[in-house]
């Protein structure tokens, strides 16, 4: 006879036979303005992430930048930090004017959940 524990699998739609609560965003991503050469930090706060994953994308180029703690892009200026799978921060070092634009934080639910924030880059004279 199989025990309940031996049948316990972790899928995105349930954990051990119990419906998993869909994650949600706790706050919108703030639009930020950063001077050229500084570090930009886009913060995405997620509630009840569970087994779902967070990704950051550059909207205009549809480039995947990060998935969870892994940096996907080959751009060495891009980094990702997180606190307790709740506060996710996309970090762009040495910001350039070409970094200006919309960035998306995405959760891989079905349907996918996302929100965007705008990075404005200014020249300090």
Tab-separated table of N, CA and C in Angstrom:
chain	number	residue	atom	x	y	z
A	1	UNK	N	0.842	-1.180	0.000
A	1	UNK	CA	0.000	0.000	0.000
A	1	UNK	C	0.890	1.247	0.000
A	2	UNK	N	0.530	2.241	-0.799
A	2	UNK	CA	1.283	3.485	-0.867
A	2	UNK	C	0.779	4.452	0.185
A	3	UNK	N	1.711	5.142	0.795
A	3	UNK	CA	1.312	6.165	1.763
A	3	UNK	C	1.005	7.455	1.020
A	4	UNK	N	0.314	8.354	1.686
A	4	UNK	CA	0.008	9.651	1.100
A	4	UNK	C	1.289	10.391	0.755
A	5	UNK	N	2.305	10.294	1.601
A	5	UNK	CA	3.557	11.001	1.353
A	5	UNK	C	4.254	10.518	0.092
A	6	UNK	N	4.140	9.236	-0.244
A	6	UNK	CA	4.797	8.738	-1.448
A	6	UNK	C	4.108	9.241	-2.713
A	7	UNK	N	2.896	9.737	-2.583
A	7	UNK	CA	2.166	10.275	-3.725
A	7	UNK	C	2.216	11.800	-3.782
A	8	UNK	N	3.025	12.379	-2.939
A	8	UNK	CA	3.086	13.840	-2.838
A	8	UNK	C	4.064	14.394	-3.871
A	9	UNK	N	3.545	15.114	-4.845
A	9	UNK	CA	4.376	15.743	-5.872
A	9	UNK	C	4.172	17.253	-5.806
A	10	UNK	N	5.158	17.958	-6.288
A	10	UNK	CA	5.084	19.418	-6.274
A	10	UNK	C	4.940	19.916	-7.707
A	11	UNK	N	3.727	20.262	-8.089
A	11	UNK	CA	3.462	20.837	-9.391
A	11	UNK	C	3.058	22.287	-9.185
A	12	UNK	N	3.026	23.042	-10.297
A	12	UNK	CA	2.651	24.446	-10.162
A	12	UNK	C	1.197	24.607	-9.752
A	13	UNK	N	0.365	23.574	-9.943
A	13	UNK	CA	-1.052	23.726	-9.619
A	13	UNK	C	-1.448	23.119	-8.284
A	14	UNK	N	-0.589	22.307	-7.653
A	14	UNK	CA	-0.947	21.798	-6.333
A	14	UNK	C	0.284	21.293	-5.591
A	15	UNK	N	0.159	21.205	-4.305
A	15	UNK	CA	1.193	20.627	-3.454
A	15	UNK	C	0.500	19.606	-2.568
A	16	UNK	N	0.906	18.362	-2.686
A	16	UNK	CA	0.374	17.275	-1.854
A	16	UNK	C	-1.154	17.217	-1.879
A	17	UNK	N	-1.749	17.419	-3.046
A	17	UNK	CA	-3.192	17.291	-3.185
A	17	UNK	C	-3.984	18.509	-2.763
A	18	UNK	N	-3.330	19.525	-2.225
A	18	UNK	CA	-4.036	20.731	-1.797
A	18	UNK	C	-3.861	21.811	-2.862
A	19	UNK	N	-4.916	22.533	-3.190
A	19	UNK	CA	-4.768	23.605	-4.173
A	19	UNK	C	-3.742	24.625	-3.684
A	20	UNK	N	-2.873	25.020	-4.598
A	20	UNK	CA	-1.873	26.027	-4.259
A	20	UNK	C	-2.490	27.407	-4.478
A	21	UNK	N	-2.260	28.306	-3.564
A	21	UNK	CA	-2.735	29.669	-3.702
A	21	UNK	C	-1.943	30.347	-4.805
A	22	UNK	N	-2.645	30.999	-5.708
A	22	UNK	CA	-1.939	31.734	-6.754
A	22	UNK	C	-1.171	32.889	-6.135
A	23	UNK	N	0.063	33.083	-6.564
A	23	UNK	CA	0.817	34.233	-6.067
A	23	UNK	C	0.221	35.524	-6.619
A	24	UNK	N	0.560	36.617	-5.980
A	24	UNK	CA	0.091	37.925	-6.431
A	24	UNK	C	1.175	38.953	-6.165
A	25	UNK	N	1.039	40.098	-6.809
A	25	UNK	CA	1.968	41.195	-6.567
A	25	UNK	C	1.473	41.988	-5.367
A	26	UNK	N	2.383	42.291	-4.450
A	26	UNK	CA	2.013	43.035	-3.245
A	26	UNK	C	2.028	44.532	-3.463
A	27	UNK	N	2.738	44.982	-4.497
A	27	UNK	CA	2.842	46.410	-4.794
A	27	UNK	C	3.248	46.554	-6.254
A	28	UNK	N	2.881	47.678	-6.877
A	28	UNK	CA	3.318	47.884	-8.262
A	28	UNK	C	4.825	48.144	-8.324
A	29	UNK	N	5.408	47.888	-9.485
A	29	UNK	CA	6.810	48.251	-9.696
A	29	UNK	C	6.855	49.764	-9.864
A	30	UNK	N	7.697	50.419	-9.124
A	30	UNK	CA	7.811	51.878	-9.216
A	30	UNK	C	8.570	52.263	-10.484
A	31	UNK	N	8.101	53.315	-11.144
A	31	UNK	CA	8.883	53.915	-12.222
A	31	UNK	C	10.036	54.652	-11.558
A	32	UNK	N	11.235	54.527	-12.112
A	32	UNK	CA	12.393	55.160	-11.480
A	32	UNK	C	13.181	55.991	-12.487
A	33	UNK	N	13.871	56.996	-11.960
A	33	UNK	CA	14.772	57.827	-12.752
A	33	UNK	C	16.152	57.717	-12.137
A	34	UNK	N	17.138	57.380	-12.970
A	34	UNK	CA	18.495	57.131	-12.489
A	34	UNK	C	19.477	57.887	-13.375
A	35	UNK	N	20.465	58.564	-12.777
A	35	UNK	CA	21.500	59.227	-13.584
A	35	UNK	C	22.401	58.209	-14.297
A	36	UNK	N	22.890	58.585	-15.465
A	36	UNK	CA	23.845	57.760	-16.205
A	36	UNK	C	24.998	57.383	-15.278
A	37	UNK	N	25.409	56.120	-15.333
A	37	UNK	CA	26.546	55.655	-14.548
A	37	UNK	C	26.208	55.092	-13.181
A	38	UNK	N	25.008	55.339	-12.703
A	38	UNK	CA	24.595	54.819	-11.393
A	38	UNK	C	23.965	53.440	-11.540
A	39	UNK	N	23.517	52.872	-10.403
A	39	UNK	CA	22.843	51.580	-10.432
A	39	UNK	C	21.333	51.791	-10.364
A	40	UNK	N	20.611	51.118	-11.248
A	40	UNK	CA	19.148	51.136	-11.228
A	40	UNK	C	18.672	49.865	-10.542
A	41	UNK	N	17.685	50.007	-9.660
A	41	UNK	CA	17.115	48.852	-8.965
A	41	UNK	C	15.600	48.882	-9.154
A	42	UNK	N	15.087	47.884	-9.870
A	42	UNK	CA	13.646	47.736	-10.081
A	42	UNK	C	13.170	46.647	-9.121
A	43	UNK	N	12.213	46.986	-8.257
A	43	UNK	CA	11.764	46.066	-7.211
A	43	UNK	C	10.382	45.503	-7.528
A	44	UNK	N	10.273	44.184	-7.406
A	44	UNK	CA	9.022	43.460	-7.647
A	44	UNK	C	8.716	42.661	-6.382
A	45	UNK	N	7.585	42.958	-5.744
A	45	UNK	CA	7.233	42.294	-4.487
A	45	UNK	C	6.101	41.300	-4.753
A	46	UNK	N	6.355	40.036	-4.406
A	46	UNK	CA	5.430	38.944	-4.706
A	46	UNK	C	4.956	38.302	-3.406
A	47	UNK	N	3.657	38.037	-3.325
A	47	UNK	CA	3.055	37.378	-2.164
A	47	UNK	C	2.719	35.934	-2.538
A	48	UNK	N	3.063	34.985	-1.664
A	48	UNK	CA	2.737	33.561	-1.858
A	48	UNK	C	3.300	32.978	-3.153
A	49	UNK	N	4.591	33.142	-3.403
A	49	UNK	CA	5.199	32.631	-4.636
A	49	UNK	C	5.146	31.106	-4.714
A	50	UNK	N	5.330	30.433	-3.580
A	50	UNK	CA	5.316	28.953	-3.521
A	50	UNK	C	6.272	28.382	-4.560
A	51	UNK	N	5.793	27.484	-5.414
A	51	UNK	CA	6.672	26.824	-6.386
A	51	UNK	C	6.737	27.550	-7.728
A	52	UNK	N	6.069	28.696	-7.830
A	52	UNK	CA	6.123	29.460	-9.073
A	52	UNK	C	7.458	30.187	-9.187
A	53	UNK	N	7.731	30.719	-10.375
A	53	UNK	CA	9.003	31.394	-10.617
A	53	UNK	C	8.778	32.837	-11.047
A	54	UNK	N	9.758	33.688	-10.704
A	54	UNK	CA	9.742	35.100	-11.072
A	54	UNK	C	10.788	35.324	-12.159
A	55	UNK	N	10.421	36.105	-13.167
A	55	UNK	CA	11.366	36.468	-14.221
A	55	UNK	C	11.275	37.968	-14.466
A	56	UNK	N	12.384	38.559	-14.885
A	56	UNK	CA	12.408	39.950	-15.341
A	56	UNK	C	12.725	39.945	-16.826
A	57	UNK	N	12.020	40.817	-17.570
A	57	UNK	CA	12.231	40.932	-19.007
A	57	UNK	C	12.357	42.390	-19.397
A	58	UNK	N	13.066	42.639	-20.480
A	58	UNK	CA	13.101	43.962	-21.102
A	58	UNK	C	11.972	43.956	-22.123
A	59	UNK	N	10.983	44.827	-21.959
A	59	UNK	CA	9.760	44.762	-22.758
A	59	UNK	C	10.011	45.038	-24.237
A	60	UNK	N	10.719	46.122	-24.577
A	60	UNK	CA	10.837	46.511	-25.987
A	60	UNK	C	11.600	45.499	-26.833
A	61	UNK	N	12.560	44.805	-26.246
A	61	UNK	CA	13.329	43.806	-26.998
A	61	UNK	C	12.846	42.385	-26.720
A	62	UNK	N	11.893	42.237	-25.806
A	62	UNK	CA	11.381	40.931	-25.375
A	62	UNK	C	12.518	40.010	-24.932
A	63	UNK	N	13.506	40.604	-24.254
A	63	UNK	CA	14.668	39.861	-23.770
A	63	UNK	C	14.428	39.375	-22.351
A	64	UNK	N	14.617	38.073	-22.114
A	64	UNK	CA	14.551	37.537	-20.756
A	64	UNK	C	15.865	37.887	-20.070
A	65	UNK	N	15.777	38.605	-18.963
A	65	UNK	CA	16.973	39.029	-18.234
A	65	UNK	C	17.321	38.054	-17.121
A	66	UNK	N	16.306	37.662	-16.340
A	66	UNK	CA	16.535	36.758	-15.208
A	66	UNK	C	15.353	35.807	-15.052
A	67	UNK	N	15.642	34.638	-14.509
A	67	UNK	CA	14.605	33.710	-14.053
A	67	UNK	C	15.038	33.245	-12.675
A	68	UNK	N	14.201	33.539	-11.680
A	68	UNK	CA	14.556	33.274	-10.283
A	68	UNK	C	15.900	33.939	-9.985
A	69	UNK	N	16.863	33.208	-9.446
A	69	UNK	CA	18.163	33.789	-9.078
A	69	UNK	C	19.188	33.697	-10.197
A	70	UNK	N	18.766	33.252	-11.372
A	70	UNK	CA	19.690	33.057	-12.488
A	70	UNK	C	19.602	34.213	-13.469
A	71	UNK	N	20.754	34.795	-13.804
A	71	UNK	CA	20.819	35.824	-14.838
A	71	UNK	C	20.919	35.102	-16.178
A	72	UNK	N	19.987	35.387	-17.081
A	72	UNK	CA	19.931	34.736	-18.388
A	72	UNK	C	20.712	35.531	-19.428
A	73	UNK	N	20.572	36.841	-19.410
A	73	UNK	CA	21.240	37.685	-20.389
A	73	UNK	C	22.753	37.629	-20.203
A	74	UNK	N	23.461	37.870	-21.293
A	74	UNK	CA	24.926	37.887	-21.223
A	74	UNK	C	25.462	39.272	-20.849
A	75	UNK	N	24.552	40.203	-20.587
A	75	UNK	CA	24.944	41.553	-20.177
A	75	UNK	C	25.457	41.497	-18.736
A	76	UNK	N	26.758	41.699	-18.559
A	76	UNK	CA	27.382	41.582	-17.233
A	76	UNK	C	26.913	42.643	-16.241
A	77	UNK	N	26.215	43.678	-16.713
A	77	UNK	CA	25.736	44.736	-15.812
A	77	UNK	C	24.429	44.353	-15.115
A	78	UNK	N	23.790	43.283	-15.559
A	78	UNK	CA	22.501	42.849	-15.009
A	78	UNK	C	22.723	41.873	-13.863
A	79	UNK	N	21.984	42.086	-12.766
A	79	UNK	CA	22.032	41.178	-11.625
A	79	UNK	C	20.647	41.035	-11.021
A	80	UNK	N	20.498	40.063	-10.152
A	80	UNK	CA	19.212	39.829	-9.477
A	80	UNK	C	19.477	39.486	-8.019
A	81	UNK	N	18.690	40.068	-7.125
A	81	UNK	CA	18.748	39.704	-5.710
A	81	UNK	C	17.314	39.473	-5.242
A	82	UNK	N	17.190	38.695	-4.179
A	82	UNK	CA	15.852	38.508	-3.615
A	82	UNK	C	15.969	38.245	-2.123
A	83	UNK	N	14.900	38.566	-1.431
A	83	UNK	CA	14.795	38.341	0.002
A	83	UNK	C	13.616	37.412	0.242
A	84	UNK	N	13.909	36.216	0.757
A	84	UNK	CA	12.877	35.239	1.135
A	84	UNK	C	11.848	34.981	0.036
A	85	UNK	N	12.285	34.924	-1.220
A	85	UNK	CA	11.384	34.672	-2.354
A	85	UNK	C	10.221	35.657	-2.419
A	86	UNK	N	10.363	36.819	-1.826
A	86	UNK	CA	9.281	37.799	-1.768
A	86	UNK	C	9.651	39.104	-2.463
A	87	UNK	N	10.802	39.654	-2.122
A	87	UNK	CA	11.233	40.930	-2.692
A	87	UNK	C	12.323	40.640	-3.718
A	88	UNK	N	11.987	40.841	-4.987
A	88	UNK	CA	12.894	40.566	-6.101
A	88	UNK	C	13.389	41.888	-6.660
A	89	UNK	N	14.702	42.009	-6.826
A	89	UNK	CA	15.276	43.262	-7.316
A	89	UNK	C	16.159	43.010	-8.535
A	90	UNK	N	15.729	43.577	-9.662
A	90	UNK	CA	16.555	43.596	-10.862
A	90	UNK	C	17.532	44.747	-10.692
A	91	UNK	N	18.825	44.463	-10.842
A	91	UNK	CA	19.853	45.481	-10.643
A	91	UNK	C	20.610	45.685	-11.951
A	92	UNK	N	20.689	46.939	-12.383
A	92	UNK	CA	21.428	47.280	-13.596
A	92	UNK	C	22.537	48.237	-13.190
A	93	UNK	N	23.772	47.761	-13.258
A	93	UNK	CA	24.923	48.584	-12.878
A	93	UNK	C	25.307	49.501	-14.030
A	94	UNK	N	25.962	50.610	-13.690
A	94	UNK	CA	26.516	51.524	-14.695
A	94	UNK	C	25.483	51.822	-15.791
A	95	UNK	N	24.334	52.333	-15.379
A	95	UNK	CA	23.206	52.566	-16.280
A	95	UNK	C	23.607	53.464	-17.452
A	96	UNK	N	23.111	53.091	-18.614
A	96	UNK	CA	23.333	53.846	-19.857
A	96	UNK	C	21.989	54.337	-20.381
A	97	UNK	N	22.038	55.350	-21.236
A	97	UNK	CA	20.788	55.856	-21.814
A	97	UNK	C	20.058	54.762	-22.585
A	98	UNK	N	20.790	53.819	-23.147
A	98	UNK	CA	20.168	52.719	-23.904
A	98	UNK	C	19.382	51.762	-23.001
A	99	UNK	N	19.556	51.869	-21.685
A	99	UNK	CA	18.793	51.040	-20.741
A	99	UNK	C	17.396	51.593	-20.488
A	100	UNK	N	17.142	52.820	-20.932
A	100	UNK	CA	15.840	53.458	-20.720
A	100	UNK	C	14.738	52.603	-21.339
A	101	UNK	N	13.638	52.440	-20.602
A	101	UNK	CA	12.498	51.709	-21.159
A	101	UNK	C	11.712	50.955	-20.106
A	102	UNK	N	10.791	50.111	-20.590
A	102	UNK	CA	9.900	49.338	-19.732
A	102	UNK	C	10.526	47.996	-19.390
A	103	UNK	N	10.396	47.611	-18.121
A	103	UNK	CA	10.872	46.320	-17.625
A	103	UNK	C	9.689	45.595	-16.995
A	104	UNK	N	9.612	44.297	-17.248
A	104	UNK	CA	8.487	43.499	-16.771
A	104	UNK	C	8.945	42.489	-15.727
A	105	UNK	N	8.152	42.376	-14.662
A	105	UNK	CA	8.300	41.309	-13.680
A	105	UNK	C	7.151	40.350	-13.953
A	106	UNK	N	7.474	39.069	-14.091
A	106	UNK	CA	6.499	38.082	-14.531
A	106	UNK	C	6.498	36.883	-13.580
A	107	UNK	N	5.319	36.353	-13.304
A	107	UNK	CA	5.170	35.121	-12.522
A	107	UNK	C	4.580	34.075	-13.462
A	108	UNK	N	5.137	32.861	-13.445
A	108	UNK	CA	4.732	31.843	-14.419
A	108	UNK	C	3.459	31.078	-14.029
A	109	UNK	N	2.441	31.803	-13.622
A	109	UNK	CA	1.127	31.202	-13.371
A	109	UNK	C	0.445	30.955	-14.718
A	110	UNK	N	-0.720	30.330	-14.694
A	110	UNK	CA	-1.491	30.116	-15.912
A	110	UNK	C	-2.897	30.652	-15.668
A	111	UNK	N	-3.255	31.814	-16.228
A	111	UNK	CA	-2.433	32.617	-17.130
A	111	UNK	C	-1.321	33.355	-16.381
A	112	UNK	N	-0.309	33.725	-17.140
A	112	UNK	CA	0.847	34.424	-16.590
A	112	UNK	C	0.423	35.764	-15.972
A	113	UNK	N	1.072	36.126	-14.863
A	113	UNK	CA	0.829	37.426	-14.228
A	113	UNK	C	2.065	38.286	-14.448
A	114	UNK	N	1.837	39.570	-14.707
A	114	UNK	CA	2.979	40.454	-14.933
A	114	UNK	C	2.630	41.885	-14.557
A	115	UNK	N	3.669	42.640	-14.347
A	115	UNK	CA	3.534	44.080	-14.164
A	115	UNK	C	4.799	44.726	-14.710
A	116	UNK	N	4.693	46.001	-15.060
A	116	UNK	CA	5.829	46.685	-15.668
A	116	UNK	C	6.165	47.960	-14.905
A	117	UNK	N	7.419	48.357	-15.024
A	117	UNK	CA	7.898	49.613	-14.474
A	117	UNK	C	8.827	50.256	-15.488
A	118	UNK	N	8.890	51.583	-15.463
A	118	UNK	CA	9.692	52.321	-16.448
A	118	UNK	C	10.976	52.827	-15.816
A	119	UNK	N	12.071	52.610	-16.518
A	119	UNK	CA	13.372	53.142	-16.115
A	119	UNK	C	13.693	54.322	-17.014
A	120	UNK	N	13.795	55.506	-16.415
A	120	UNK	CA	14.241	56.693	-17.147
A	120	UNK	C	15.686	56.941	-16.757
A	121	UNK	N	16.503	57.244	-17.732
A	121	UNK	CA	17.927	57.495	-17.497
A	121	UNK	C	18.207	58.929	-17.903
A	122	UNK	N	18.819	59.683	-16.999
A	122	UNK	CA	19.073	61.103	-17.260
A	122	UNK	C	20.568	61.400	-17.195
A	123	UNK	N	20.945	62.367	-17.997
A	123	UNK	CA	22.329	62.848	-18.012
A	123	UNK	C	22.437	63.961	-16.980
A	124	UNK	N	23.390	63.855	-16.077
A	124	UNK	CA	23.623	64.910	-15.081
A	124	UNK	C	24.653	65.873	-15.648
A	125	UNK	N	24.268	67.156	-15.706
A	125	UNK	CA	25.187	68.166	-16.281
A	125	UNK	C	25.743	69.058	-15.212
